[in-house]
Amino acid sequence: MQTINSLLLAAMVLLLQRLAWRRSGSLPFAAATSCFAFFGLWQVLIIRPQTVSLLLFVLTMTVLEAARSRRWLLALPPLLLGLWANVHGGFPIGLVLVGAWALG
């Protein structure tokens, strides 16, 4: 379980860094963002269900950002939110994310 939890967290940080790098064009900024997120989550890095929720949040954000150039990707967030709703109760923040992206 610890290995799976660590892999999920590593995937979340990797996706976050990739997203920040693509949006900013600066690898040092992306690395700083990832470090900031990692140390911000330091207290919750134990085996908890929200680990999957964190990964799904960053994955949803990555899909939404990629949908700027490829509109067909907008079919994926409802599927991710459906998965999220069945995995962890934090899925309403995914709805907030999609709403904020749509308003932006």
PDB file of C-alpha atoms in Angstrom:
ATOM      1  CA  MET A   1       0.000   0.000   0.000  1.00  0.00           C
ATOM      2  CA  GLN A   2       2.825   2.386   0.781  1.00  0.00           C
ATOM      3  CA  THR A   3       4.358   1.761  -2.628  1.00  0.00           C
ATOM      4  CA  ILE A   4       1.063   2.374  -4.430  1.00  0.00           C
ATOM      5  CA  ASN A   5       0.442   5.519  -2.371  1.00  0.00           C
ATOM      6  CA  SER A   6       3.940   6.790  -3.166  1.00  0.00           C
ATOM      7  CA  LEU A   7       3.500   6.063  -6.877  1.00  0.00           C
ATOM      8  CA  LEU A   8       0.183   7.938  -6.941  1.00  0.00           C
ATOM      9  CA  LEU A   9       1.764  10.940  -5.231  1.00  0.00           C
ATOM     10  CA  ALA A  10       4.759  10.831  -7.570  1.00  0.00           C
ATOM     11  CA  ALA A  11       2.429  10.732 -10.584  1.00  0.00           C
ATOM     12  CA  MET A  12       0.507  13.704  -9.188  1.00  0.00           C
ATOM     13  CA  VAL A  13       3.665  15.780  -8.690  1.00  0.00           C
ATOM     14  CA  LEU A  14       4.990  14.771 -12.124  1.00  0.00           C
ATOM     15  CA  LEU A  15       1.733  15.811 -13.821  1.00  0.00           C
ATOM     16  CA  LEU A  16       1.721  19.066 -11.886  1.00  0.00           C
ATOM     17  CA  GLN A  17       5.286  19.831 -12.930  1.00  0.00           C
ATOM     18  CA  ARG A  18       4.538  19.008 -16.561  1.00  0.00           C
ATOM     19  CA  LEU A  19       1.446  21.217 -16.501  1.00  0.00           C
ATOM     20  CA  ALA A  20       3.322  24.110 -14.903  1.00  0.00           C
ATOM     21  CA  TRP A  21       6.176  23.722 -17.403  1.00  0.00           C
ATOM     22  CA  ARG A  22       3.814  23.742 -20.385  1.00  0.00           C
ATOM     23  CA  ARG A  23       1.919  26.781 -19.107  1.00  0.00           C
ATOM     24  CA  SER A  24       4.918  28.850 -17.995  1.00  0.00           C
ATOM     25  CA  GLY A  25       7.630  27.650 -20.367  1.00  0.00           C
ATOM     26  CA  SER A  26      10.068  27.756 -17.461  1.00  0.00           C
ATOM     27  CA  LEU A  27      11.452  24.539 -16.008  1.00  0.00           C
ATOM     28  CA  PRO A  28      12.798  26.236 -12.837  1.00  0.00           C
ATOM     29  CA  PHE A  29       9.339  27.718 -12.177  1.00  0.00           C
ATOM     30  CA  ALA A  30       7.724  24.322 -12.774  1.00  0.00           C
ATOM     31  CA  ALA A  31      10.181  22.632 -10.415  1.00  0.00           C
ATOM     32  CA  ALA A  32       9.543  25.284  -7.755  1.00  0.00           C
ATOM     33  CA  THR A  33       5.797  24.785  -8.153  1.00  0.00           C
ATOM     34  CA  SER A  34       6.171  21.029  -7.708  1.00  0.00           C
ATOM     35  CA  CYS A  35       8.379  21.469  -4.634  1.00  0.00           C
ATOM     36  CA  PHE A  36       5.918  23.956  -3.163  1.00  0.00           C
ATOM     37  CA  ALA A  37       3.043  21.507  -3.706  1.00  0.00           C
ATOM     38  CA  PHE A  38       5.041  18.617  -2.256  1.00  0.00           C
ATOM     39  CA  PHE A  39       6.011  20.491   0.892  1.00  0.00           C
ATOM     40  CA  GLY A  40       2.481  21.887   1.181  1.00  0.00           C
ATOM     41  CA  LEU A  41       1.189  18.330   1.259  1.00  0.00           C
ATOM     42  CA  TRP A  42       3.878  17.065   3.608  1.00  0.00           C
ATOM     43  CA  GLN A  43       1.482  16.484   6.505  1.00  0.00           C
ATOM     44  CA  VAL A  44      -0.976  14.412   4.442  1.00  0.00           C
ATOM     45  CA  LEU A  45       1.500  12.094   2.725  1.00  0.00           C
ATOM     46  CA  ILE A  46       0.242   9.110   4.665  1.00  0.00           C
ATOM     47  CA  ILE A  47      -1.895   6.395   3.130  1.00  0.00           C
ATOM     48  CA  ARG A  48      -5.266   8.095   2.719  1.00  0.00           C
ATOM     49  CA  PRO A  49      -8.036   7.979   0.094  1.00  0.00           C
ATOM     50  CA  GLN A  50      -7.435  11.619  -0.814  1.00  0.00           C
ATOM     51  CA  THR A  51      -4.216  10.579  -2.549  1.00  0.00           C
ATOM     52  CA  VAL A  52      -6.337   9.414  -5.489  1.00  0.00           C
ATOM     53  CA  SER A  53      -8.362  12.627  -5.224  1.00  0.00           C
ATOM     54  CA  LEU A  54      -5.199  14.740  -5.546  1.00  0.00           C
ATOM     55  CA  LEU A  55      -4.123  12.790  -8.607  1.00  0.00           C
ATOM     56  CA  LEU A  56      -7.560  13.100 -10.221  1.00  0.00           C
ATOM     57  CA  PHE A  57      -7.590  16.856  -9.562  1.00  0.00           C
ATOM     58  CA  VAL A  58      -4.287  17.381 -11.346  1.00  0.00           C
ATOM     59  CA  LEU A  59      -5.283  14.959 -14.108  1.00  0.00           C
ATOM     60  CA  THR A  60      -8.558  16.843 -14.659  1.00  0.00           C
ATOM     61  CA  MET A  61      -6.682  20.140 -14.789  1.00  0.00           C
ATOM     62  CA  THR A  62      -4.224  18.682 -17.294  1.00  0.00           C
ATOM     63  CA  VAL A  63      -7.071  17.460 -19.514  1.00  0.00           C
ATOM     64  CA  LEU A  64      -8.829  20.835 -19.314  1.00  0.00           C
ATOM     65  CA  GLU A  65      -5.650  22.676 -20.285  1.00  0.00           C
ATOM     66  CA  ALA A  66      -5.033  20.311 -23.195  1.00  0.00           C
ATOM     67  CA  ALA A  67      -8.644  20.838 -24.322  1.00  0.00           C
ATOM     68  CA  ARG A  68      -7.783  24.430 -25.237  1.00  0.00           C
ATOM     69  CA  SER A  69      -6.271  23.135 -28.464  1.00  0.00           C
ATOM     70  CA  ARG A  70      -8.110  19.815 -28.772  1.00  0.00           C
ATOM     71  CA  ARG A  71     -11.804  20.253 -28.013  1.00  0.00           C
ATOM     72  CA  TRP A  72     -12.564  16.535 -28.137  1.00  0.00           C
ATOM     73  CA  LEU A  73     -10.759  16.183 -24.789  1.00  0.00           C
ATOM     74  CA  LEU A  74     -13.727  17.914 -23.135  1.00  0.00           C
ATOM     75  CA  ALA A  75     -15.417  14.506 -23.172  1.00  0.00           C
ATOM     76  CA  LEU A  76     -12.936  13.236 -20.553  1.00  0.00           C
ATOM     77  CA  PRO A  77     -13.684  15.416 -17.478  1.00  0.00           C
ATOM     78  CA  PRO A  78     -17.175  13.899 -16.950  1.00  0.00           C
ATOM     79  CA  LEU A  79     -15.599  10.446 -17.052  1.00  0.00           C
ATOM     80  CA  LEU A  80     -12.884  11.497 -14.602  1.00  0.00           C
ATOM     81  CA  LEU A  81     -15.488  13.041 -12.291  1.00  0.00           C
ATOM     82  CA  GLY A  82     -17.543   9.838 -12.461  1.00  0.00           C
ATOM     83  CA  LEU A  83     -14.490   7.842 -11.419  1.00  0.00           C
ATOM     84  CA  TRP A  84     -13.648  10.430  -8.772  1.00  0.00           C
ATOM     85  CA  ALA A  85     -17.173  10.273  -7.286  1.00  0.00           C
ATOM     86  CA  ASN A  86     -16.798   6.521  -6.852  1.00  0.00           C
ATOM     87  CA  VAL A  87     -13.325   6.718  -5.314  1.00  0.00           C
ATOM     88  CA  HIS A  88     -13.390   9.671  -2.921  1.00  0.00           C
ATOM     89  CA  GLY A  89     -15.901  12.162  -1.562  1.00  0.00           C
ATOM     90  CA  GLY A  90     -13.754  15.115  -2.629  1.00  0.00           C
ATOM     91  CA  PHE A  91     -15.193  15.068  -6.147  1.00  0.00           C
ATOM     92  CA  PRO A  92     -17.187  18.347  -5.722  1.00  0.00           C
ATOM     93  CA  ILE A  93     -13.896  20.236  -5.967  1.00  0.00           C
ATOM     94  CA  GLY A  94     -13.580  18.716  -9.417  1.00  0.00           C
ATOM     95  CA  LEU A  95     -16.902  20.323 -10.307  1.00  0.00           C
ATOM     96  CA  VAL A  96     -15.547  23.617  -8.979  1.00  0.00           C
ATOM     97  CA  LEU A  97     -12.411  23.150 -11.106  1.00  0.00           C
ATOM     98  CA  VAL A  98     -14.445  22.526 -14.266  1.00  0.00           C
ATOM     99  CA  GLY A  99     -16.703  25.493 -13.484  1.00  0.00           C
ATOM    100  CA  ALA A 100     -13.746  27.804 -12.862  1.00  0.00           C
ATOM    101  CA  TRP A 101     -12.098  26.632 -16.078  1.00  0.00           C
ATOM    102  CA  ALA A 102     -15.312  27.265 -18.014  1.00  0.00           C
ATOM    103  CA  LEU A 103     -15.653  30.752 -16.532  1.00  0.00           C
ATOM    104  CA  GLY A 104     -12.012  31.497 -17.314  1.00  0.00           C
TER     105      GLY A 104
END
